[in-house]
C-alpha positions as a Python dict, from the first residue, in 0.01 Angstrom:
ca = {
    (1, 'M'): (0, 0, 0),
    (2, 'Q'): (214, 261, 39),
    (3, 'H'): (588, 225, 20),
    (4, 'I'): (549, -53, -246),
    (5, 'H'): (746, -7, -497),
    (6, 'F'): (781, -191, -840),
    (7, 'F'): (1062, -82, -1104),
    (8, 'H'): (1287, -288, -1308),
    (9, 'H'): (1585, -393, -1213),
    (10, 'Q'): (1933, -434, -1447),
    (11, 'E'): (2209, -671, -1361),
    (12, 'L'): (2538, -612, -1521),
    (13, 'P'): (2760, -892, -1668),
    (14, 'V'): (3083, -985, -1489),
    (15, 'P'): (3372, -748, -1646),
    (16, 'G'): (3515, -892, -1963),
    (17, 'S'): (3222, -1091, -2007),
    (18, 'T'): (2990, -1144, -2320),
    (19, 'A'): (2716, -1216, -2131),
    (20, 'K'): (2447, -960, -2228),
    (21, 'P'): (2278, -720, -1880),
    (22, 'V'): (1993, -915, -1719),
    (23, 'T'): (1657, -710, -1684),
    (24, 'Y'): (1429, -797, -1400),
    (25, 'P'): (1133, -658, -1244),
    (26, 'V'): (1139, -630, -884),
    (27, 'C'): (884, -513, -587),
    (28, 'E'): (1027, -327, -324),
    (29, 'W'): (884, -160, 20),
    (30, 'R'): (1061, 135, 112),
    (31, 'A'): (1010, 334, 443),
    (32, 'P'): (837, 675, 438),
    (33, 'K'): (1082, 961, 397),
    (34, 'G'): (1270, 1122, 693),
    (35, 'H'): (1195, 775, 889),
    (36, 'V'): (1555, 531, 988),
    (37, 'S'): (1456, 196, 906),
    (38, 'D'): (1638, -113, 763),
    (39, 'D'): (1391, -134, 429),
    (40, 'A'): (1527, -506, 362),
    (41, 'Q'): (1414, -649, 706),
    (42, 'H'): (1072, -496, 680),
    (43, 'P'): (823, -814, 712),
    (44, 'L'): (686, -655, 354),
    (45, 'N'): (1020, -646, 161),
    (46, 'R'): (1157, -1013, 363),
    (47, 'F'): (813, -1167, 255),
    (48, 'V'): (554, -1053, 31),
    (49, 'C'): (808, -851, -203),
    (50, 'S'): (1050, -1142, -209),
    (51, 'W'): (788, -1368, -307),
    (52, 'L'): (641, -1175, -550),
    (53, 'T'): (1026, -1099, -730),
    (54, 'S'): (1155, -1452, -709),
    (55, 'D'): (819, -1645, -779),
    (56, 'M'): (533, -1472, -890),
    (57, 'A'): (727, -1279, -1211),
    (58, 'D'): (495, -1373, -1449),
    (59, 'V'): (153, -1247, -1551),
    (60, 'V'): (-35, -1646, -1557),
    (61, 'R'): (119, -1730, -1227),
    (62, 'C'): (-10, -1381, -1047),
    (63, 'D'): (-369, -1471, -1219),
    (64, 'E'): (-384, -1851, -1054),
    (65, 'A'): (-313, -1680, -706),
    (66, 'L'): (-565, -1433, -752),
    (67, 'S'): (-844, -1617, -836),
    (68, 'A'): (-741, -1899, -574),
    (69, 'L'): (-765, -1535, -368),
    (70, 'A'): (-1111, -1424, -481),
    (71, 'Q'): (-1245, -1796, -415),
    (72, 'L'): (-1068, -1812, -48),
    (73, 'Q'): (-1257, -1454, -10),
    (74, 'N'): (-1656, -1567, -121),
    (75, 'H'): (-1541, -1879, 79),
    (76, 'S'): (-1572, -2091, -194),
    (77, 'L'): (-1226, -2239, -113),
    (78, 'T'): (-1080, -2261, 239),
    (79, 'E'): (-728, -2314, 180),
    (80, 'W'): (-473, -2268, -114),
    (81, 'F'): (-90, -2355, -117),
    (82, 'A'): (145, -2216, -378),
    (83, 'D'): (523, -2349, -367),
    (84, 'G'): (786, -2149, -547),
    (85, 'D'): (1162, -2190, -574),
    (86, 'M'): (1195, -1926, -273),
    (87, 'F'): (872, -1976, -61),
    (88, 'C'): (600, -2200, 73),
    (89, 'V'): (270, -1950, 78),
    (90, 'D'): (-51, -2107, 308),
    (91, 'F'): (-305, -1931, 206),
    (92, 'K'): (-644, -1947, 427),
    (93, 'T'): (-946, -1718, 458),
    (94, 'N'): (-799, -1569, 815),
    (95, 'G'): (-503, -1500, 668),
    (96, 'V'): (-164, -1550, 469),
    (97, 'Q'): (150, -1776, 599),
    (98, 'F'): (453, -1717, 394),
    (99, 'N'): (753, -1921, 493),
    (100, 'Q'): (1068, -1938, 314),
    (101, 'S'): (1151, -2274, 90),
    (102, 'N'): (1448, -2371, 240),
    (103, 'V'): (1301, -2435, 581),
    (104, 'G'): (1049, -2722, 694),
    (105, 'P'): (785, -2699, 938),
    (106, 'E'): (997, -2934, 1147),
    (107, 'D'): (1222, -2599, 1225),
    (108, 'T'): (1003, -2516, 1458),
    (109, 'D'): (1182, -2177, 1539),
    (110, 'W'): (1200, -2057, 1179),
    (111, 'W'): (838, -2194, 1030),
    (112, 'N'): (527, -2007, 1089),
    (113, 'L'): (712, -1667, 1198),
    (114, 'P'): (477, -1400, 1298),
    (115, 'E'): (587, -1164, 1078),
    (116, 'G'): (534, -1349, 809),
    (117, 'R'): (129, -1343, 840),
    (118, 'F'): (-41, -1114, 657),
    (119, 'A'): (-388, -1043, 601),
    (120, 'L'): (-569, -1190, 276),
    (121, 'A'): (-682, -864, 185),
    (122, 'E'): (-336, -693, 144),
    (123, 'V'): (-168, -915, -9),
    (124, 'N'): (-425, -978, -249),
    (125, 'A'): (-377, -539, -290),
    (126, 'V'): (-44, -566, -351),
    (127, 'L'): (-71, -872, -586),
    (128, 'Q'): (-309, -722, -799),
    (129, 'A'): (-125, -417, -827),
    (130, 'W'): (203, -643, -894),
    (131, 'R'): (-4, -852, -1203),
    (132, 'D'): (-124, -532, -1317),
    (133, 'F'): (284, -378, -1349),
    (134, 'L'): (354, -694, -1470),
    (135, 'A'): (91, -695, -1773),
    (136, 'K'): (188, -300, -1845),
    (137, 'A'): (535, -390, -1853),
    (138, 'A'): (478, -685, -2119),
    (139, 'K'): (281, -482, -2337),
    (140, 'H'): (614, -210, -2383),
}
């Protein structure tokens, strides 16, 4: 889980607006220092971190997914599906497949991309750390 960072981002209102700034939690993968990388296009950013930031921004939702992952790992569940605003995520005992919500299975060029597939244990570890980050932030 190295190179995954959790932080709060503040979005400022349009100049001249009376709106208040908005702060939200963000998950981001960053390349190790000294490596040349397009961080935004890294699969962990494109899929896992984007999913956490967009669709898993509250502890209750994280707990629901973690419960399903635990059931998958102990084989009391064979599959689970999470449909969110940004991603459709298919959890199975042999891995996790991320698909963008705006793409349907009929668009075979963009559905079930190999770079959108991750090990169950890897997604579980990042999700647990993200959940803990959200819970800790809620206490402050």
